């Protein structure tokens, strides 16, 4: 009797492996996430690497040119990577479907094609579809080779044959290695394909970009399971029906994860936005209740965004809280603090909060701006349009210090704002600014300064 092929069960959500099927993953607690995957023995040979094992070298003898970078000339893209693409690196570009990952990498490919051959592997779209998009973006295609293929073996062979200076794999979820018996897109396939490509990137010194789709629920095996394998992880984000896109690094072995790139979508592709604050504030209505400008920091870059709140009496059932661009849980907390510490109760009102331009902010320094916007909407009294608000709110209604205050205020000054309300504790961090800075120790005090407090 031939031996039964070895199988293992892998959680499609987090990659946890188990010899038995289980209804609930002990690691990520997802239900019904286990899929059986056949384990195929690695090829015979000492290490199963398919190449000669390497010998250790002294740290001092490692060649210093190891960090040569390939700049695309798309400044926002290069900046996020830490100054260009590092030779032999493997980078994951994640994002929701349709957000612009293929477009961005096609534009990067076109920029690099001037320096050498670029190989664009598409497992999702046919060569004709890719070409159509490129043509729409005004990309002629000289120096870009297209390969519509999903079989990893053929792709690796093509890379070895063509010797490109840059490779795009679009997307890693469609790739398929025959060393693993399960379907493309499964965790084992993803890991195997990424690991082989990483090996190739390092061995042949060619930079490889992997595109990975993330779904909102993260239910399908996503790029998350690859994050620890690759050298850098970038995410392209934005609201689907808005034009702005933010490129952010969440991991970077060759640079900081602090930088973001801002792009605007257009008919002929992504365009760099060099002065994001100006663009985000362009359509601001002044003197409208519920509108507040918040100086946030994305990485090391200050960014002024407009927060809008709308508060209306609840006409039926439970009050609604609708948020775009920031954490809904955080809004609930701010509403509670507003009610308890500033006497502004929204318990019988619907609250809508929106970040203009499709941006997302996560930092707590935006708390005060959000709270002032809601208070202003609730009181139906506009906050001063020439003032910016910044500060983190504690549960006691106290205002806490924020980082990089000077940078934020400088940007506000540059854009013509005159006044800033900041946490009192942060005043000591400032030495001189052109704005009139007012410190507030508590939410109540800040609301008074904003002119939206209870009278
Ligand atoms: P695409 O790059 O295919 O998204 P992803 O690879 O992340 O799924 O972009 C989706 C669609 O949007 C595609 O039809 C091209 C179009 N698009 C533009 O027209 N202009 C742009 O600037 C971008 C980024 C995309
Ligand atoms: Mg795509």
XYZ file of C-alpha atoms and ligand atoms in Angstrom:
481
model
C 0.000 0.000 0.000
C 1.480 3.406 -0.908
C 1.993 5.678 2.082
C -0.782 8.223 2.591
C 0.391 11.698 1.602
C 1.133 13.757 4.673
C -1.391 16.459 5.303
C -1.632 19.300 7.703
C -4.375 21.757 8.526
C -3.593 25.412 8.147
C -5.630 28.347 9.398
C -6.389 30.546 6.383
C -6.524 33.581 8.583
C -3.328 33.487 10.619
C -1.341 30.558 9.267
C -1.527 28.439 12.420
C -0.813 24.773 11.654
C -2.415 21.814 13.286
C -2.179 18.083 12.581
C -5.937 17.760 13.153
C -8.909 19.710 11.874
C -10.273 22.096 14.472
C -13.421 24.193 14.296
C -11.888 27.182 15.950
C -8.328 28.372 15.530
C -6.545 28.355 18.892
C -4.325 31.202 17.738
C -6.588 33.794 16.097
C -9.901 32.373 17.383
C -11.426 32.448 13.902
C -14.191 29.920 13.244
C -14.013 27.375 10.490
C -10.767 28.713 9.100
C -8.832 25.447 8.771
C -8.115 24.019 5.355
C -6.304 20.788 4.674
C -3.058 21.205 2.794
C -0.836 18.434 1.563
C 2.775 18.570 2.623
C 5.151 17.727 -0.177
C 8.604 16.518 0.712
C 11.305 19.032 -0.192
C 13.502 18.073 -3.162
C 16.289 15.665 -2.355
C 19.620 17.261 -1.601
C 21.422 18.352 1.497
C 19.469 21.489 2.265
C 16.650 21.372 -0.227
C 17.751 24.841 -1.328
C 18.520 23.950 -4.900
C 21.864 25.757 -4.655
C 25.187 25.406 -2.915
C 25.073 26.330 0.762
C 26.783 29.602 1.636
C 29.746 29.971 3.959
C 29.741 32.536 6.772
C 31.734 35.711 6.137
C 33.275 38.109 8.613
C 31.142 41.165 9.201
C 34.057 43.412 8.295
C 34.453 41.657 4.921
C 30.862 42.179 3.809
C 31.010 44.421 0.755
C 29.903 47.938 1.625
C 27.936 48.492 -1.560
C 25.292 46.135 -0.176
C 22.851 49.002 0.075
C 22.855 50.377 -3.416
C 19.537 52.011 -4.210
C 17.563 52.331 -7.374
C 15.609 55.566 -7.421
C 12.442 55.697 -9.489
C 12.309 59.468 -9.551
C 8.763 59.315 -8.164
C 9.746 61.253 -5.059
C 6.822 60.201 -2.861
C 7.482 56.536 -3.665
C 11.256 56.722 -3.142
C 10.821 58.559 0.117
C 8.618 55.882 1.639
C 11.177 53.252 0.660
C 13.875 55.225 2.441
C 15.482 56.742 -0.658
C 14.825 54.249 -3.429
C 14.635 50.531 -4.003
C 17.392 48.511 -2.353
C 19.108 45.943 -4.586
C 18.087 42.400 -3.776
C 15.194 43.452 -1.581
C 11.765 41.892 -1.476
C 8.963 44.360 -0.794
C 5.281 43.673 -0.218
C 2.770 46.253 -1.412
C -0.593 45.654 0.241
C -3.940 47.361 -0.111
C -7.617 46.905 -0.839
C -8.544 45.676 -4.306
C -8.895 48.555 -6.761
C -6.954 51.010 -4.656
C -4.193 51.487 -7.254
C -1.420 49.006 -6.464
C -0.977 47.803 -10.033
C -1.098 51.367 -11.302
C 1.569 52.550 -8.889
C 3.913 49.695 -9.721
C 3.329 50.111 -13.446
C 4.310 53.757 -13.112
C 7.375 52.799 -11.068
C 8.252 50.201 -13.722
C 7.984 52.803 -16.468
C 10.304 55.101 -14.529
C 12.846 52.330 -14.000
C 12.648 51.044 -17.557
C 14.930 53.881 -18.581
C 17.713 52.239 -16.581
C 17.225 48.638 -17.647
C 14.751 45.866 -18.321
C 11.775 45.569 -15.984
C 9.740 42.386 -15.713
C 6.067 42.827 -14.838
C 4.417 39.523 -13.983
C 0.661 39.655 -13.979
C -1.316 36.755 -12.609
C -4.602 38.642 -12.495
C -4.879 40.582 -15.687
C -4.038 39.485 -19.182
C -1.134 41.119 -20.974
C -3.653 43.036 -23.087
C -5.388 44.450 -20.023
C -2.113 45.551 -18.520
C -1.119 47.161 -21.768
C -4.436 48.983 -22.024
C -3.954 50.546 -18.626
C -0.343 51.453 -19.386
C -1.417 53.149 -22.587
C -4.099 55.097 -20.794
C -1.400 56.344 -18.413
C 0.776 57.372 -21.347
C 3.341 54.641 -20.732
C 4.910 53.544 -23.987
C 6.333 50.331 -22.646
C 9.925 50.424 -23.866
C 12.034 48.313 -21.546
C 9.063 46.684 -19.802
C 8.535 42.983 -20.365
C 5.147 41.550 -19.531
C 4.539 38.023 -18.386
C 1.007 36.812 -17.783
C 1.774 33.737 -15.718
C 0.900 32.210 -12.376
C 3.261 29.253 -12.243
C 6.120 30.142 -9.942
C 8.600 27.812 -11.616
C 8.119 29.474 -15.019
C 8.371 32.908 -13.442
C 11.637 32.136 -11.710
C 12.978 30.715 -14.947
C 11.951 33.890 -16.783
C 13.635 36.091 -14.187
C 16.848 34.063 -14.493
C 16.720 34.319 -18.284
C 15.780 37.985 -18.645
C 17.914 39.288 -15.760
C 15.732 42.327 -15.124
C 16.699 45.186 -12.842
C 13.248 45.186 -11.231
C 10.462 42.626 -10.927
C 6.796 43.076 -10.055
C 4.683 40.084 -9.054
C 1.030 41.112 -9.342
C -0.316 39.519 -7.209
C 1.339 37.058 -4.862
C -2.103 35.552 -4.126
C -2.429 34.298 -7.692
C 0.950 32.573 -7.728
C 1.203 28.869 -7.589
C 4.103 26.595 -6.757
C 3.907 22.917 -7.555
C 5.922 22.124 -4.437
C 2.696 22.658 -2.490
C -0.437 20.777 -3.335
C -3.026 23.288 -2.204
C -4.818 25.974 -4.176
C -3.299 29.348 -5.020
C -3.998 31.956 -2.389
C -3.792 29.544 0.542
C -1.436 30.316 3.376
C 1.037 27.565 2.503
C 1.141 28.628 -1.146
C 1.609 32.255 -0.208
C 4.452 31.451 2.134
C 6.152 29.073 -0.239
C 5.955 31.446 -3.221
C 7.114 34.434 -1.203
C 9.957 32.479 0.348
C 11.186 31.251 -3.059
C 10.991 34.754 -4.528
C 12.811 36.217 -1.543
C 15.526 33.631 -1.976
C 15.787 34.606 -5.637
C 15.873 38.328 -4.851
C 18.743 37.837 -2.424
C 20.602 35.279 -4.523
C 20.385 37.105 -7.854
C 20.433 40.597 -6.355
C 17.255 41.708 -8.080
C 14.599 43.745 -6.280
C 11.180 42.076 -6.317
C 7.885 43.776 -5.436
C 4.980 41.571 -4.427
C 1.454 42.887 -4.686
C -0.904 41.574 -2.017
C -4.617 42.202 -1.655
C -6.002 42.780 1.773
C -9.695 42.383 2.331
C -11.517 44.431 4.923
C -12.264 41.402 7.045
C -8.844 39.878 6.453
C -10.719 36.619 5.934
C -8.825 35.400 2.897
C -5.210 34.528 3.545
C -3.797 37.974 3.252
C -0.395 39.514 2.988
C -0.289 39.636 6.786
C 1.208 36.171 6.896
C 4.041 37.426 4.688
C 4.913 40.484 6.688
C 7.685 38.827 8.634
C 9.244 37.223 5.554
C 9.756 40.260 3.355
C 12.183 43.152 3.818
C 9.636 45.914 3.684
C 5.870 46.197 3.819
C 4.093 49.105 2.190
C 0.379 49.786 2.277
C -1.510 51.907 -0.176
C -4.605 53.318 1.448
C -7.417 55.696 0.778
C -11.162 55.808 0.556
C -12.337 54.087 -2.541
C -14.334 56.992 -3.961
C -11.853 59.677 -3.097
C -8.886 60.609 -5.192
C -6.205 60.665 -2.513
C -3.940 57.740 -1.830
C -1.458 57.436 0.987
C 1.530 55.135 0.723
C 2.817 54.066 4.096
C 5.578 51.727 5.244
C 4.714 49.526 8.201
C 8.011 47.687 8.086
C 11.258 48.640 6.431
C 14.563 46.903 6.943
C 16.284 49.647 4.957
C 14.759 52.813 6.299
C 12.337 54.325 8.727
C 8.664 53.461 8.784
C 7.888 57.064 9.472
C 7.503 58.376 5.969
C 4.345 58.554 3.946
C 3.792 59.422 0.319
C 0.696 61.243 -0.838
C -0.753 60.720 -4.306
C -3.782 61.850 -6.183
C -5.480 59.574 -8.676
C -6.034 60.884 -12.126
C -6.976 59.728 -15.594
C -3.353 59.233 -16.434
C -2.281 57.591 -13.220
C -1.149 58.559 -9.762
C 0.219 62.039 -9.384
C 2.467 63.097 -6.529
C 1.028 65.614 -4.119
C 3.813 67.739 -2.751
C 1.743 70.085 -0.643
C -0.946 67.864 0.808
C -2.223 70.327 3.428
C -3.061 72.910 0.784
C -4.935 70.378 -1.259
C -6.858 68.999 1.705
C -7.983 72.424 2.845
C -8.826 73.758 -0.596
C -12.588 73.394 -0.383
C -13.028 74.261 3.252
C -16.147 76.184 4.129
C -15.399 78.790 6.766
C -17.680 79.663 9.617
C -19.584 76.383 9.403
C -20.474 74.718 12.689
C -18.746 71.365 13.089
C -15.716 72.136 10.922
C -12.295 72.134 12.589
C -8.773 71.971 11.221
C -6.412 69.542 12.910
C -2.652 69.601 12.420
C -1.684 65.945 12.293
C 1.664 64.381 11.598
C 2.068 61.530 9.152
C 5.509 60.130 9.773
C 7.702 63.175 9.970
C 5.413 65.189 7.774
C 2.857 67.642 9.062
C -0.522 67.470 7.406
C -3.465 69.748 8.016
C -6.833 68.085 7.677
C -10.359 69.243 8.101
C -12.629 67.314 10.436
C -16.362 67.732 9.933
C -19.039 66.769 12.385
C -22.775 66.829 11.978
C -25.119 66.301 14.903
C -28.872 65.909 14.490
C -31.614 64.830 16.905
C -32.324 61.125 16.676
C -35.743 60.679 15.207
C -36.146 56.965 15.612
C -34.520 54.198 17.617
C -30.940 54.169 18.760
C -28.718 57.188 18.080
C -26.368 56.574 15.174
C -22.648 57.144 15.134
C -21.162 57.188 11.661
C -17.458 57.744 11.161
C -15.243 57.903 8.127
C -11.514 58.398 8.336
C -10.959 57.667 11.988
C -11.540 54.988 14.594
C -15.241 54.644 15.533
C -14.303 53.335 18.988
C -12.269 56.449 19.599
C -15.252 58.608 18.686
C -17.447 56.756 21.192
C -14.856 57.421 23.838
C -14.679 61.104 22.933
C -18.481 61.380 23.078
C -18.405 59.862 26.556
C -15.703 62.285 27.687
C -17.617 65.206 26.174
C -20.747 64.176 28.069
C -19.111 63.466 31.400
C -16.383 66.105 31.542
C -17.847 68.961 29.541
C -21.566 68.476 30.026
C -22.160 68.052 26.299
C -24.513 65.145 26.004
C -25.151 63.633 22.590
C -27.208 60.716 23.903
C -30.315 61.690 21.952
C -28.473 62.772 18.802
C -27.067 61.109 15.719
C -23.401 61.960 15.255
C -21.634 61.879 11.910
C -17.898 62.511 11.659
C -16.004 62.761 8.426
C -12.389 63.422 7.506
C -12.296 65.486 4.364
C -10.429 64.122 1.349
C -10.704 60.448 2.241
C -7.820 60.569 4.645
C -7.490 58.397 7.718
C -5.960 59.535 10.953
C -5.158 57.296 13.825
C -3.085 59.379 16.142
C -4.618 60.415 19.461
C -3.316 63.960 18.945
C -6.398 64.503 16.795
C -8.704 63.876 19.785
C -9.163 67.507 20.668
C -9.945 68.528 17.100
C -12.580 65.790 16.843
C -14.091 66.742 20.189
C -14.236 70.425 19.264
C -15.863 69.577 15.932
C -18.557 67.506 17.652
C -19.085 70.160 20.339
C -19.330 72.872 17.716
C -21.887 70.864 15.753
C -23.866 70.043 18.884
C -23.983 73.689 19.928
C -24.477 74.785 16.329
C -21.806 77.372 16.886
C -18.801 77.579 14.523
C -15.327 77.310 16.019
C -12.921 80.078 15.022
C -11.795 79.216 11.457
C -8.327 80.674 11.979
C -7.564 78.383 14.911
C -6.168 74.869 14.877
C -6.692 72.402 17.713
C -4.364 69.657 18.819
C -4.160 67.428 21.885
C -4.794 63.951 23.201
C -7.761 63.566 25.549
C -7.614 61.490 28.703
C -10.681 59.888 30.236
C -10.634 62.502 32.980
C -11.096 65.205 30.383
C -7.469 66.268 30.743
C -5.412 67.301 27.726
C -2.216 65.360 27.236
C 1.006 66.311 25.528
C 1.514 65.534 21.878
C 4.647 64.861 19.896
C 6.159 67.144 17.305
C 4.084 70.145 18.234
C 6.490 72.633 16.668
C 6.263 70.968 13.242
C 2.483 70.960 13.378
C 2.247 74.614 14.295
C 4.765 75.624 11.669
C 2.632 74.045 8.988
C -0.469 75.778 10.364
C 1.365 79.083 10.269
C 2.505 78.481 6.724
C -1.099 77.986 5.679
C -2.264 81.204 7.232
C -3.715 80.119 10.561
C -3.377 82.599 13.414
C -4.066 80.748 16.615
C -3.535 77.303 18.108
C -5.094 75.669 21.137
C -2.664 73.082 22.511
C -2.262 71.045 25.714
C -0.917 73.313 28.488
C 1.755 70.711 29.233
C 3.092 71.077 25.686
C 3.770 74.801 25.995
C 7.190 74.076 27.475
C 8.169 72.173 24.288
C 7.747 75.251 22.146
C 10.254 77.956 21.667
C 8.769 80.588 19.509
C 6.169 80.343 16.775
C 4.374 82.922 14.703
C 1.019 81.693 15.975
C -0.772 82.878 19.049
C -0.562 79.724 21.156
C -3.039 79.086 23.940
C -2.519 76.269 26.401
C -5.481 74.398 27.826
C -5.256 71.860 30.622
C -8.673 70.315 30.128
C -11.289 69.708 27.487
C -13.604 72.211 29.160
C -10.955 74.907 28.972
C -10.197 74.108 25.320
C -13.900 74.301 24.424
C -14.079 77.715 26.077
C -11.135 78.890 24.038
C -12.810 77.517 20.924
C -15.945 79.476 21.792
C -18.174 76.405 21.784
C -18.475 75.713 25.513
C -21.712 75.714 27.455
C -22.672 79.178 28.509
P -5.517 49.258 -9.990
O -4.144 49.826 -10.029
O -5.818 48.200 -10.971
O -5.857 48.754 -8.524
P -5.300 47.450 -7.748
O -4.156 46.905 -8.490
O -4.916 47.973 -6.367
O -6.438 46.512 -7.626
O -6.528 50.483 -10.158
C -7.920 50.301 -10.193
C -8.520 51.073 -11.339
O -8.382 52.448 -11.175
C -7.902 50.745 -12.683
O -8.964 50.542 -13.593
C -7.135 51.953 -13.056
C -7.813 53.030 -12.321
N -6.893 54.130 -11.932
C -6.906 55.325 -12.610
O -7.663 55.525 -13.565
N -6.061 56.339 -12.224
C -5.193 56.185 -11.178
O -4.457 57.122 -10.834
C -5.193 54.914 -10.486
C -4.278 54.683 -9.322
C -6.055 53.910 -10.888
Mg -4.173 45.094 -9.536
